[in-house]
Short mmCIF file of C-alpha atoms in Angstrom, two decimals:
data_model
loop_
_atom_site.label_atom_id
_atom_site.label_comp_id
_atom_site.label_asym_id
_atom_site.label_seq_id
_atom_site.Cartn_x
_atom_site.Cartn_y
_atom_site.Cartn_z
CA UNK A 1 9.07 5.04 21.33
CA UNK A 2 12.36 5.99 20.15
CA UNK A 3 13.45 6.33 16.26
CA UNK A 4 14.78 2.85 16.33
CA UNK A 5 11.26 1.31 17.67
CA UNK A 6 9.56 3.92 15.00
CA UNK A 7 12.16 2.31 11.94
CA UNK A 8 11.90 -0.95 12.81
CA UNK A 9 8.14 -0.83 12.25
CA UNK A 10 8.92 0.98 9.23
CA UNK A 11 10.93 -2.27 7.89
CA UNK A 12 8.18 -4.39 8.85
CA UNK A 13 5.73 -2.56 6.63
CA UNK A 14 8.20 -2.22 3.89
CA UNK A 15 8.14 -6.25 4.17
CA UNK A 16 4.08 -6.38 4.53
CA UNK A 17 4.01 -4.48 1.09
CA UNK A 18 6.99 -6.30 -0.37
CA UNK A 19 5.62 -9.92 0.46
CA UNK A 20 2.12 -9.27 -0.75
CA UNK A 21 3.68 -7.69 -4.32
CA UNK A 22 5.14 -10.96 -4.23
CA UNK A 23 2.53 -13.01 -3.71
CA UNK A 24 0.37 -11.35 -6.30
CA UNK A 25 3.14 -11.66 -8.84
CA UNK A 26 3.58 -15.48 -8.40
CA UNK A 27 -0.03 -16.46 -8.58
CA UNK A 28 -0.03 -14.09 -12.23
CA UNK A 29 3.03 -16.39 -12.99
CA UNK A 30 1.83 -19.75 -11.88
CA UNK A 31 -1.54 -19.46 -13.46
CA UNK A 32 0.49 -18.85 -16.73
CA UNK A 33 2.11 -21.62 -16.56
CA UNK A 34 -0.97 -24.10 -15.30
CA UNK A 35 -2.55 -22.54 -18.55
CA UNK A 36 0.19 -23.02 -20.76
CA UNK A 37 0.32 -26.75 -18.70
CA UNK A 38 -3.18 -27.31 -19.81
CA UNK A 39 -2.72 -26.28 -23.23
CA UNK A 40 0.05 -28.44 -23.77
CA UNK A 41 -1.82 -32.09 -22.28
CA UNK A 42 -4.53 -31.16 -24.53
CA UNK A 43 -2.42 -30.80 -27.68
CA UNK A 44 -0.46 -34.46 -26.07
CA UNK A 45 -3.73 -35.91 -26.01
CA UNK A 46 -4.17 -36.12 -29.68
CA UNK A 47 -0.54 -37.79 -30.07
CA UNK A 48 0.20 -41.33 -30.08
CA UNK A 49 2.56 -40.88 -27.02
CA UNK A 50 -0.26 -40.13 -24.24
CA UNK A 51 -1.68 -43.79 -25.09
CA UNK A 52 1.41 -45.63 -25.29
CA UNK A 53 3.65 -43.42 -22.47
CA UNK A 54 1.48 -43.36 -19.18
CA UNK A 55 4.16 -41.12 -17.55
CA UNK A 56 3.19 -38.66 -19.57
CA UNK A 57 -0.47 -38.26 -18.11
CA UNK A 58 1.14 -38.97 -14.78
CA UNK A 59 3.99 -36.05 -15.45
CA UNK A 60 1.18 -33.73 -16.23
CA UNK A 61 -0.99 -34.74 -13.59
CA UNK A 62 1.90 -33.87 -10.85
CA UNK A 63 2.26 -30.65 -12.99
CA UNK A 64 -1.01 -29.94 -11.57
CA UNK A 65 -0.95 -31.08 -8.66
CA UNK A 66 1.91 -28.82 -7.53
CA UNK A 67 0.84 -25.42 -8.76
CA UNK A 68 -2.18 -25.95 -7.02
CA UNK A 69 -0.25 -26.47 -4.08
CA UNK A 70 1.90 -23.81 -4.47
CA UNK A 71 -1.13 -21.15 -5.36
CA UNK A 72 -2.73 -22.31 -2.12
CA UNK A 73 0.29 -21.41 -0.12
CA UNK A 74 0.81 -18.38 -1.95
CA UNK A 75 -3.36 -17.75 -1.15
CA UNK A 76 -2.71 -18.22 2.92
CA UNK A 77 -3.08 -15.62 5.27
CA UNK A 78 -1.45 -15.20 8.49
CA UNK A 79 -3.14 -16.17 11.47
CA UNK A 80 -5.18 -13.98 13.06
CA UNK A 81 -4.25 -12.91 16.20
CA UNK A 82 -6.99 -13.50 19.53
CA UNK A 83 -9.95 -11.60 19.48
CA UNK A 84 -10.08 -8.74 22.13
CA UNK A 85 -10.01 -4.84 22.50
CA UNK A 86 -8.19 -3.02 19.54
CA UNK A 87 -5.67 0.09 20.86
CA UNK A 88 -7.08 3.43 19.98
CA UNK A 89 -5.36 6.51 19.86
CA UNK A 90 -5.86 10.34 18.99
CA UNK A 91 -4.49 11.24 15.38
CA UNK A 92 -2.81 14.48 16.87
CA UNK A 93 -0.44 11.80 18.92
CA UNK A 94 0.87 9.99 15.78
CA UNK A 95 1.34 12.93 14.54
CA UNK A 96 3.48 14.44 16.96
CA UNK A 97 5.16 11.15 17.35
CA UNK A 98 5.98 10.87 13.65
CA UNK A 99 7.20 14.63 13.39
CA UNK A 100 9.60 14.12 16.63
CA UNK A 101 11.44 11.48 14.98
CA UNK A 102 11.35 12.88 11.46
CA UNK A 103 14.62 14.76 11.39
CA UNK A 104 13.31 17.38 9.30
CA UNK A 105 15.67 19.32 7.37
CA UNK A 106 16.53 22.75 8.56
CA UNK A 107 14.69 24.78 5.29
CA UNK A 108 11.82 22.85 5.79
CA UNK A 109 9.20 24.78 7.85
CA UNK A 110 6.42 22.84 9.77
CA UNK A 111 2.70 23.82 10.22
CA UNK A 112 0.58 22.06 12.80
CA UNK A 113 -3.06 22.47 12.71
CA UNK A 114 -3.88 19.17 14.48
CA UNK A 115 -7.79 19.85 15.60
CA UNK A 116 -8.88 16.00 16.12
CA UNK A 117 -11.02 15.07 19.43
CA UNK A 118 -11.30 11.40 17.97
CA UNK A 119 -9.72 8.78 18.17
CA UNK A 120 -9.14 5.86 15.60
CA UNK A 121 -8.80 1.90 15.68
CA UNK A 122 -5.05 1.90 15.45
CA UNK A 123 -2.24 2.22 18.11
CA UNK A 124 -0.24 5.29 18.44
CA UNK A 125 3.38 3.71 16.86
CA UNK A 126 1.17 2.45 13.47
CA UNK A 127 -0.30 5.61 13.04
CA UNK A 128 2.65 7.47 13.28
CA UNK A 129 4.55 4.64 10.74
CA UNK A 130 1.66 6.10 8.36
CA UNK A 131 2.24 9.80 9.59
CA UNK A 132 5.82 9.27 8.80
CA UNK A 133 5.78 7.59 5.28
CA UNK A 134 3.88 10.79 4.33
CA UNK A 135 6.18 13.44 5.86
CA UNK A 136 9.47 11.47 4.16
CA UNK A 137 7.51 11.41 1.35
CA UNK A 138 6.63 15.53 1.15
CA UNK A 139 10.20 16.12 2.22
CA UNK A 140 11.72 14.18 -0.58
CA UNK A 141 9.08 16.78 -2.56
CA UNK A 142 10.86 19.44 -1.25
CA UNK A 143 14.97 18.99 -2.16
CA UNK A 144 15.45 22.95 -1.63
CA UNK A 145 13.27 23.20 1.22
CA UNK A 146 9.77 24.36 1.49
CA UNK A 147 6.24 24.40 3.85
CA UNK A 148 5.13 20.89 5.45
CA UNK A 149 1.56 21.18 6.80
CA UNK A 150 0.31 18.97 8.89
CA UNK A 151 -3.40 19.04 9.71
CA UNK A 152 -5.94 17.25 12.04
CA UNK A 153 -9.84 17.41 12.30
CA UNK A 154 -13.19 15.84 12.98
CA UNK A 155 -14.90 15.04 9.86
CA UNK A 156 -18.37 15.52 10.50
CA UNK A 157 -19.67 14.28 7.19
CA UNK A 158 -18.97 10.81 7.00
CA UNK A 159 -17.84 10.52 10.56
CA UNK A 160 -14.28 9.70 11.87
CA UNK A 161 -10.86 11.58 11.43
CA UNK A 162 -9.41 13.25 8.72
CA UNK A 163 -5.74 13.52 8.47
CA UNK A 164 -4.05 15.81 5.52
CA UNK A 165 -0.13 15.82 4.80
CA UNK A 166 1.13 18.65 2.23
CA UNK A 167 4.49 20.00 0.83
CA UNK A 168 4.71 22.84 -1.41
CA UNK A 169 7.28 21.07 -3.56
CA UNK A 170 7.65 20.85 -7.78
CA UNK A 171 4.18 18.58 -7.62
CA UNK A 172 4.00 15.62 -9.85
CA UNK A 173 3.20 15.01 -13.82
CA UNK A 174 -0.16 14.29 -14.59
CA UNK A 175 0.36 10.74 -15.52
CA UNK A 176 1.96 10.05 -12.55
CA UNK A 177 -0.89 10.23 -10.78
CA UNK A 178 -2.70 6.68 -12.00
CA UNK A 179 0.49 4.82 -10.26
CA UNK A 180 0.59 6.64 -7.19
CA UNK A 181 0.13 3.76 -5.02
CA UNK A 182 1.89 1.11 -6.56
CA UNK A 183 5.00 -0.33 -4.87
CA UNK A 184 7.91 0.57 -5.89
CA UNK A 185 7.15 3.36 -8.18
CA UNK A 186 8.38 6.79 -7.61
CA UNK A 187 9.34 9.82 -10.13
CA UNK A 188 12.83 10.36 -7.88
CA UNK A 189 15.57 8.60 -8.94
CA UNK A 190 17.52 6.81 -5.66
CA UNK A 191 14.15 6.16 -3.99
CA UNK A 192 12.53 2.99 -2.91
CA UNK A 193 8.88 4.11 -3.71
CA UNK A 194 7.37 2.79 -0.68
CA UNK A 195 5.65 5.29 1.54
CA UNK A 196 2.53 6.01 -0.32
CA UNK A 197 1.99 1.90 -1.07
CA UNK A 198 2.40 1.51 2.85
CA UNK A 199 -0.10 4.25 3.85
CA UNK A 200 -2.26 2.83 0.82
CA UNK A 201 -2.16 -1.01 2.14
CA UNK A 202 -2.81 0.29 5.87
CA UNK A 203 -5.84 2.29 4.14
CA UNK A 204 -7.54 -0.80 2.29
CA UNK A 205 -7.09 -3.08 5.18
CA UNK A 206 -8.81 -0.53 8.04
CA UNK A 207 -11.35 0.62 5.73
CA UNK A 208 -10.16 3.77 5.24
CA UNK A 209 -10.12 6.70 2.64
CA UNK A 210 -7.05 7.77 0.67
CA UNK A 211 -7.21 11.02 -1.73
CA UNK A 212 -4.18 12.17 -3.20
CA UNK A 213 -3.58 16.01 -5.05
CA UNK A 214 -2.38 18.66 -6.03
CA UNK A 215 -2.16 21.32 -3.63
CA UNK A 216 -4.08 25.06 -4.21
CA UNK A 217 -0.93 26.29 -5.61
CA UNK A 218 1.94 24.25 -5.80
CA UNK A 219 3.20 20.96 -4.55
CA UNK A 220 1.33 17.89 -3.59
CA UNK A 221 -1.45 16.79 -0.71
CA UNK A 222 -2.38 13.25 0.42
CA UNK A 223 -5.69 13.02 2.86
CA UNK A 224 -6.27 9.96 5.08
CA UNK A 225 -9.85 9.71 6.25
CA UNK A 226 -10.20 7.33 8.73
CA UNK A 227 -13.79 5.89 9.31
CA UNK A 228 -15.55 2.87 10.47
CA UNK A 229 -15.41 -0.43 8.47
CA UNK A 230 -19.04 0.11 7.19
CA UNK A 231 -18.01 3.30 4.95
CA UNK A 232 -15.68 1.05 2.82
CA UNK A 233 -12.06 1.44 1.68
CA UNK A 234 -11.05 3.35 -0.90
CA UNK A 235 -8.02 5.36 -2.64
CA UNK A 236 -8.56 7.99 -5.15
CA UNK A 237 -5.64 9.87 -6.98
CA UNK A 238 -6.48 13.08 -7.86
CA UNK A 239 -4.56 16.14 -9.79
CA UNK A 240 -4.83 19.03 -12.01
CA UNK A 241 -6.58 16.98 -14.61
CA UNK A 242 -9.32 14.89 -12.36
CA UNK A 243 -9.01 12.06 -15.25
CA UNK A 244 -5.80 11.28 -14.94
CA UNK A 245 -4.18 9.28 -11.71
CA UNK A 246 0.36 11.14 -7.37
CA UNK A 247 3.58 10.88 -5.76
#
């Protein structure tokens, strides 16, 4: 896979995070407005005009009608594609994958200490889309260079893979912890704000664990656990101050 195969999946993740923000955001806005519908045909009601103007009920009743519609559309999922056996690969792969494409800066040193024997539910290009939305995002930590550590191992505790991405840049203010994962956010003026909202949407929808830190002494760590279905998905930020919310 070469960088333009490895981008181009990048883009189409961007547009799987982008199109569900969407989504969310215009069911919030259409139930206002059904709401704000209802409210109104109940105050119309009382009036002389619903009895002697039958658009009126019929103006409100198409009201209805199409933001219904519209949620419903906005509620659809893609189809699902046909049943049959899901790629696997090694973590260490997308890894290596990721970090051949990366086009790391020169003053940023890499660490490898990619252990894993297992293998998870996800071909090699995804993973390393994942892998590499958490080295760009340790990089852009780093502006005047630094340590990227990469690390792979068997978790024997719950099972699975655990994958853990770290820079040794500036680190991030408590409260930006709590918004870590949102789209779009990001403490780095010029950026998009994506990466971590990616590897968070790819977490929730494999069942898989996200934990996001600060580092033992400077800069900023982000874990990906990947286990079975049956452990449940889950992202916790995590900092200095364990009550408040990452990159």
């Amino acid at each position: 896979m070469g960088r333009g195969d490895l981008q181009a999946r990048e883009r189409a993740a961007v547009a799987d995070v982008v199109s569900s923000t969407l989504r969310h955001d215009l069911r919030n806005k259409l139930a206002s407005i059904r709401n704000a519908s209802f409210y109104l045909m109940r105050q119309m009601k009382k009036t002389e005009t619903w009895t002697t103007d039958p658009r009126v009920a019929t103006f409100f009743e198409l009201i209805e009608k199409e933001l219904a519609a519209a949620e419903e559309l906005l509620s659809k999922r893609a189809p699902q594609t046909a049943a049959g056996p899901r790629p696997r690969c090694h973590p260490h792969a997308g890894v290596e994958r990721a970090l051949s494409q990366a086009g790391l800066p020169d003053d940023v040193q890499v660490v490898r200490e990619l252990k894993d024997t297992g293998e998870v539910e996800l071909d090699v290009e995804d993973l390393a889309v994942l892998v590499s939305c958490l080295v760009e995002n340790a990089v852009e930590a780093m502006p005047r260079g630094g340590t990227l550590t990469v690390r792979t191992w068997d978790e024997e505790e719950e099972g699975g893979v655990g994958l853990r991405v770290e820079d040794t840049g500036e680190g991030l203010a408590a409260e930006a912890y709590s918004r870590a994962f949102e789209p779009f956010f990001t403490t780095r003026p010029g950026h998009a704000g994506m990466g971590l909202s990616i590897v968070h949407r790819m977490a929730m929808r494999h069942g898989w664990k996200v934990e996001l830190g600060a580092g033992p002494s400077a800069g900023t760590f982000v874990e990906v656990l990947f286990t079975g279905p049956d452990v449940g998905a889950g992202s916790r930020p995590v900092g200095r101050d364990l009550n408040q919310g990452s990159k």
